[in-house]
Coordinates of C-alpha atoms in Angstrom, one line a residue:
Chain A
M1 CA 47.1 3.5 -13.3
M2 CA 48.1 1.3 -10.0
A3 CA 48.0 -1.9 -12.2
W4 CA 50.6 0.5 -14.5
L5 CA 52.4 1.8 -11.8
E6 CA 53.4 -1.9 -10.7
G7 CA 54.2 -3.5 -14.1
T8 CA 57.0 -0.7 -14.8
G9 CA 60.3 -2.2 -15.0
L10 CA 61.4 -0.2 -11.8
A11 CA 58.7 -1.6 -10.1
T12 CA 58.6 -5.3 -11.3
W13 CA 63.2 -4.8 -10.2
V14 CA 62.1 -4.1 -6.6
R15 CA 59.5 -6.7 -6.4
E16 CA 61.4 -9.2 -8.1
S17 CA 64.9 -9.3 -7.7
P18 CA 66.4 -11.7 -5.7
S19 CA 69.2 -9.3 -5.1
L20 CA 69.7 -8.2 -1.7
W21 CA 70.1 -4.8 -3.1
A22 CA 66.8 -4.6 -4.2
Y23 CA 63.6 -5.2 -2.1
P24 CA 65.7 -5.7 1.3
T25 CA 67.8 -2.8 1.3
I26 CA 64.7 -0.4 0.2
L27 CA 62.7 -1.7 2.9
T28 CA 66.2 -1.6 5.3
L29 CA 66.9 2.1 4.5
H30 CA 63.0 2.8 5.1
T31 CA 63.7 1.6 8.5
V32 CA 67.0 3.5 9.0
G33 CA 65.4 6.5 8.0
L34 CA 62.6 5.9 10.3
G35 CA 64.6 5.5 13.4
I36 CA 66.8 8.9 12.6
V37 CA 63.2 11.0 11.7
V38 CA 61.8 9.8 14.5
G39 CA 64.4 9.5 17.1
A40 CA 65.5 12.8 16.4
S41 CA 61.9 14.0 16.9
A42 CA 61.6 12.6 19.9
V43 CA 64.8 14.0 21.4
V44 CA 63.2 17.8 20.7
D45 CA 59.9 16.4 22.2
F46 CA 61.8 15.3 25.5
R47 CA 63.3 18.3 25.7
L48 CA 60.1 20.3 25.0
L49 CA 58.8 18.4 27.8
G50 CA 61.2 19.6 30.4
F51 CA 63.7 16.9 30.1
A52 CA 67.4 17.8 30.2
R53 CA 66.6 21.4 30.8
R54 CA 70.2 22.3 30.5
V55 CA 70.3 21.5 26.7
R56 CA 69.1 24.9 25.3
L57 CA 66.4 24.4 22.6
I58 CA 68.2 26.4 19.6
D59 CA 71.1 24.4 20.0
L60 CA 69.2 21.1 19.0
S61 CA 68.0 22.9 15.5
P62 CA 70.8 20.7 13.4
L63 CA 68.3 17.8 14.2
F64 CA 65.5 19.3 12.1
G65 CA 68.2 19.0 8.9
M66 CA 68.7 15.7 9.6
M67 CA 65.0 14.9 10.0
A68 CA 64.7 16.6 6.5
W69 CA 67.2 14.5 4.6
A70 CA 66.2 11.1 6.7
F71 CA 62.5 12.0 6.0
L72 CA 63.5 12.5 1.8
L73 CA 65.1 9.2 2.1
N74 CA 61.9 7.5 3.3
A75 CA 59.8 9.7 1.0
T76 CA 61.8 8.1 -2.0
T77 CA 62.4 4.5 -0.2
G78 CA 58.7 5.0 0.4
I79 CA 57.4 5.6 -3.1
L80 CA 59.5 2.5 -4.3
L81 CA 58.1 0.3 -2.1
F82 CA 54.2 1.1 -2.6
I83 CA 55.0 1.1 -6.6
A84 CA 56.4 -2.3 -6.3
D85 CA 53.1 -3.5 -4.8
A86 CA 50.6 -0.8 -5.7
T87 CA 47.2 -2.4 -6.2
T88 CA 47.3 -4.3 -3.0
K89 CA 48.6 -1.1 -0.9
S90 CA 46.4 1.3 -2.2
R91 CA 43.6 -0.4 -1.3
Q92 CA 44.5 -1.0 2.2
P93 CA 43.0 1.7 4.4
V94 CA 45.5 1.5 7.1
F95 CA 48.0 3.0 4.4
Y96 CA 45.8 6.1 4.1
V97 CA 45.7 6.5 7.7
K98 CA 49.6 5.9 8.1
L99 CA 50.1 8.8 5.2
S100 CA 47.5 11.0 7.4
L101 CA 49.4 10.5 10.5
I102 CA 53.0 11.2 8.8
F103 CA 51.3 14.8 7.2
V104 CA 49.8 15.9 10.8
A105 CA 53.5 14.5 12.5
L106 CA 55.1 16.8 9.9
W107 CA 52.9 19.2 10.3
C108 CA 53.9 19.2 13.8
T109 CA 57.7 19.3 13.5
F110 CA 57.3 22.7 10.9
A111 CA 55.3 24.2 14.2
T112 CA 58.0 22.7 16.7
R113 CA 60.8 24.2 14.2
R114 CA 59.1 27.7 14.0
I115 CA 58.5 27.8 18.1
I116 CA 62.6 26.8 18.9
R117 CA 63.4 30.0 16.5
E118 CA 61.3 32.2 17.2
G119 CA 61.5 31.5 21.0
N120 CA 65.2 32.5 20.9
P121 CA 65.4 31.1 24.5
A122 CA 67.8 32.5 27.2
P123 CA 71.1 30.6 28.3
G124 CA 70.3 28.6 30.8
A125 CA 67.6 26.5 32.6
E126 CA 64.4 27.8 31.1
S127 CA 60.9 26.0 31.2
A128 CA 59.2 24.8 27.6
P129 CA 56.5 26.7 26.6
S130 CA 53.5 25.1 27.1
K131 CA 52.4 25.3 23.1
G132 CA 55.4 23.3 22.6
G133 CA 54.6 20.9 25.4
R134 CA 51.3 20.3 24.1
L135 CA 53.4 20.0 20.6
A136 CA 55.5 17.5 21.6
V137 CA 53.0 15.1 22.9
L138 CA 50.9 15.1 20.0
S139 CA 54.2 14.5 17.8
L140 CA 55.2 11.6 19.6
L141 CA 51.5 10.3 19.5
L142 CA 51.3 10.6 15.6
W143 CA 54.9 9.3 14.8
A144 CA 53.9 6.2 17.1
G145 CA 50.9 6.1 15.5
A146 CA 52.6 6.3 11.8
I147 CA 54.9 3.3 12.9
T148 CA 52.0 1.3 14.1
A149 CA 50.0 1.8 11.0
G150 CA 53.1 1.1 8.9
R151 CA 53.9 -2.0 10.5
L152 CA 50.2 -3.1 10.1
M153 CA 50.4 -2.8 6.8
A154 CA 52.1 -6.4 6.6
Y155 CA 49.1 -7.7 8.5
L156 CA 45.6 -6.2 7.6
Chain B
M1 CA 71.3 -26.0 19.8
D2 CA 68.7 -28.0 18.0
T3 CA 67.6 -29.5 20.9
F4 CA 67.2 -26.2 22.5
V5 CA 65.1 -25.0 19.7
T6 CA 63.0 -28.1 19.9
W7 CA 62.5 -27.6 23.7
L8 CA 61.7 -23.8 23.5
Q9 CA 59.1 -24.7 20.6
A10 CA 57.2 -27.1 22.6
T11 CA 56.9 -24.7 25.8
R12 CA 53.5 -23.7 26.8
L13 CA 54.9 -20.1 26.4
S14 CA 56.4 -20.1 22.8
Q15 CA 53.0 -21.8 21.6
A16 CA 51.0 -18.9 22.9
I17 CA 52.9 -16.4 21.2
V18 CA 52.7 -18.2 17.9
Y19 CA 48.8 -18.8 18.4
N20 CA 47.8 -15.3 19.4
T21 CA 48.2 -13.6 16.2
W22 CA 48.3 -10.1 17.3
I23 CA 51.0 -10.5 19.9
W24 CA 53.6 -10.8 17.0
P25 CA 52.3 -7.7 15.0
A26 CA 52.1 -5.5 18.7
C27 CA 55.7 -6.8 19.8
E28 CA 56.8 -5.9 16.4
T29 CA 55.1 -2.6 16.5
L30 CA 56.8 -1.6 19.9
H31 CA 60.2 -3.0 19.1
F32 CA 60.0 -0.5 16.2
I33 CA 58.9 2.5 18.7
G34 CA 62.1 1.6 21.0
L35 CA 64.6 1.6 18.1
A36 CA 63.8 4.8 17.3
L37 CA 64.0 5.8 20.7
V38 CA 67.5 4.2 20.7
I39 CA 68.7 5.5 17.3
G40 CA 67.6 8.9 18.3
I41 CA 68.6 9.1 21.7
V42 CA 71.9 7.4 21.8
G43 CA 72.8 8.9 18.5
F44 CA 72.3 12.5 19.7
F45 CA 74.4 11.8 22.3
D46 CA 76.9 9.7 20.1
L47 CA 76.9 13.1 17.9
R48 CA 78.1 15.0 20.4
L49 CA 80.9 12.8 21.7
I50 CA 81.8 13.0 17.8
G51 CA 82.2 16.3 18.0
F52 CA 78.6 18.0 16.7
F53 CA 76.5 19.7 18.6
R54 CA 79.1 21.3 20.5
R55 CA 77.2 24.3 22.0
V56 CA 75.6 21.4 24.4
S57 CA 77.7 20.4 27.2
V58 CA 78.7 16.6 27.4
N59 CA 76.7 16.0 30.5
A60 CA 73.3 17.7 29.4
A61 CA 73.4 15.4 26.0
R62 CA 73.2 12.3 27.8
E63 CA 70.8 13.9 30.1
L64 CA 67.8 12.1 28.0
M65 CA 69.3 8.6 28.1
P66 CA 66.7 7.0 30.5
F67 CA 64.6 7.2 27.6
A68 CA 67.0 5.2 25.4
I69 CA 67.1 2.5 28.3
A70 CA 64.0 2.4 28.1
G71 CA 63.6 1.8 24.4
F72 CA 66.4 -0.8 24.8
A73 CA 64.2 -2.5 27.5
L74 CA 61.4 -2.6 25.2
N75 CA 63.4 -4.1 22.7
L76 CA 65.1 -6.4 24.5
S77 CA 61.7 -8.1 25.9
T78 CA 59.9 -8.1 22.4
G79 CA 62.9 -9.6 21.1
L80 CA 62.4 -12.2 23.7
V81 CA 59.2 -12.7 22.6
F82 CA 59.9 -13.4 19.0
L83 CA 63.2 -15.4 19.6
I84 CA 60.8 -17.9 22.1
G85 CA 57.9 -17.6 19.8
H86 CA 60.2 -19.0 16.7
P87 CA 63.7 -20.1 17.8
E88 CA 64.1 -21.7 14.6
Q89 CA 63.6 -18.7 12.5
Y90 CA 67.0 -17.2 14.5
A91 CA 69.1 -20.1 15.5
H92 CA 70.7 -20.6 11.9
N93 CA 70.3 -17.0 10.6
I94 CA 73.6 -15.7 9.9
A95 CA 71.9 -12.3 10.0
F96 CA 70.9 -12.8 13.7
W97 CA 74.2 -13.6 14.7
Y98 CA 75.8 -10.5 13.2
K99 CA 72.3 -8.6 15.2
V100 CA 73.9 -10.2 18.3
G101 CA 77.5 -9.2 17.4
S102 CA 77.0 -5.8 16.9
L103 CA 74.7 -5.4 20.3
A104 CA 78.0 -7.3 22.0
L105 CA 80.1 -4.5 20.3
A106 CA 77.5 -1.5 21.3
G107 CA 77.1 -2.9 24.6
L108 CA 81.5 -3.6 25.1
N109 CA 81.8 -0.1 23.8
A110 CA 79.1 1.3 26.3
A111 CA 80.8 -0.4 29.3
I112 CA 84.4 0.6 28.2
F113 CA 83.3 4.3 27.9
E114 CA 81.4 4.7 31.2
T115 CA 84.3 2.7 33.0
W116 CA 87.2 4.4 31.2
V117 CA 86.4 7.5 29.4
G118 CA 83.1 8.6 30.8
A119 CA 84.6 10.7 33.5
R120 CA 86.9 12.5 31.6
T121 CA 83.9 13.8 29.3
V122 CA 81.7 14.8 32.1
H123 CA 84.0 17.9 32.1
V124 CA 83.8 18.3 28.3
G125 CA 81.3 21.5 28.7
A126 CA 79.2 23.6 26.3
G127 CA 81.6 24.8 23.1
D128 CA 84.2 22.2 24.0
D129 CA 85.8 19.7 22.0
T130 CA 85.7 16.3 22.9
P131 CA 89.3 14.2 23.4
L132 CA 90.1 11.6 20.6
S133 CA 89.2 8.4 22.2
A134 CA 85.7 10.3 23.0
K135 CA 85.0 10.5 19.6
A136 CA 86.0 7.2 18.6
F137 CA 83.9 5.8 21.1
G138 CA 81.1 7.8 19.4
V139 CA 81.9 6.2 16.0
V140 CA 82.0 2.9 17.4
S141 CA 78.6 3.2 19.3
I142 CA 76.6 4.9 16.2
A143 CA 77.9 2.1 13.6
A144 CA 77.2 -0.8 16.3
W145 CA 73.9 0.3 16.7
F146 CA 72.8 1.0 13.1
S147 CA 74.4 -2.0 12.1
V148 CA 71.8 -3.7 14.8
L149 CA 69.8 -1.9 13.1
V150 CA 70.2 -3.2 9.7
W151 CA 70.7 -6.8 10.7
G152 CA 67.6 -6.8 12.2
R153 CA 65.8 -5.8 9.4
M154 CA 67.8 -8.1 7.0
L155 CA 66.7 -11.2 9.2
P156 CA 63.9 -12.5 6.9
F157 CA 65.7 -12.2 3.7
V158 CA 69.0 -13.4 4.6
G159 CA 69.6 -17.3 4.9
N160 CA 66.2 -19.5 4.2
A161 CA 65.1 -19.2 7.8
F162 CA 62.1 -17.2 7.2

């Protein structure tokens, strides 16, 4: 299965094309998406932890839409990067660590969005709900962990 | 330049970075975490300057900036580790110089904004639109930072240095 994936025309193009538009651009887009997903997530998380209290949580809602688009970009580019090297990557434990961390981080993001939507905080300086604070710490740690696991895929 | 590169490579610090196998991956990981902080927090402020997130006042949107500065400090220090470790990979790589140029543009843009336009946007409250000049600074900033990211990631693929 992995060998077949790796042998497809698309996977071969990603892996072997000398064009900068193949592997280098796909990898770069994966990093762009990382910056948007984790960066936008961090903005919400720091707010939930009590920083920038003058920003109402509900006004940060559009960030979730941006995260969704960037996540879609990274799922797509991630699949392309995976199939290009499927036999090796499917045997790397750290790859499964990365995937697991991302899934839990995504759950965190959805839970955070639910809290923000239901919370409907009044204008002015309100303190973040403590459940939101715990989710924020978890989210920051999980995304940092996912980045670490992703980077280590090149080394382990 | 080449004399400097050769001298730097011979320093103990440079050799320590290269011979400790965990230093490079650890710094890369921190570099990516710092990248996310800069892109997310500066990007959010830039989008407010451009006219998005209008219900957030400009002053409130910049309150997270210390985290972006922390992310940038992290990336400046880990970036220096890469440079000291393998100066020969960067000195003649055009992508590296595009990255440095983009960084300079982002820095200059921020400096001019802070000294010239910043004072006027401080009063842009919730619901208010930003002046055209502020929008221009937001666009340049966001473009410059993504350019820093793109050329940094493209480094190993442009030229034959790596």
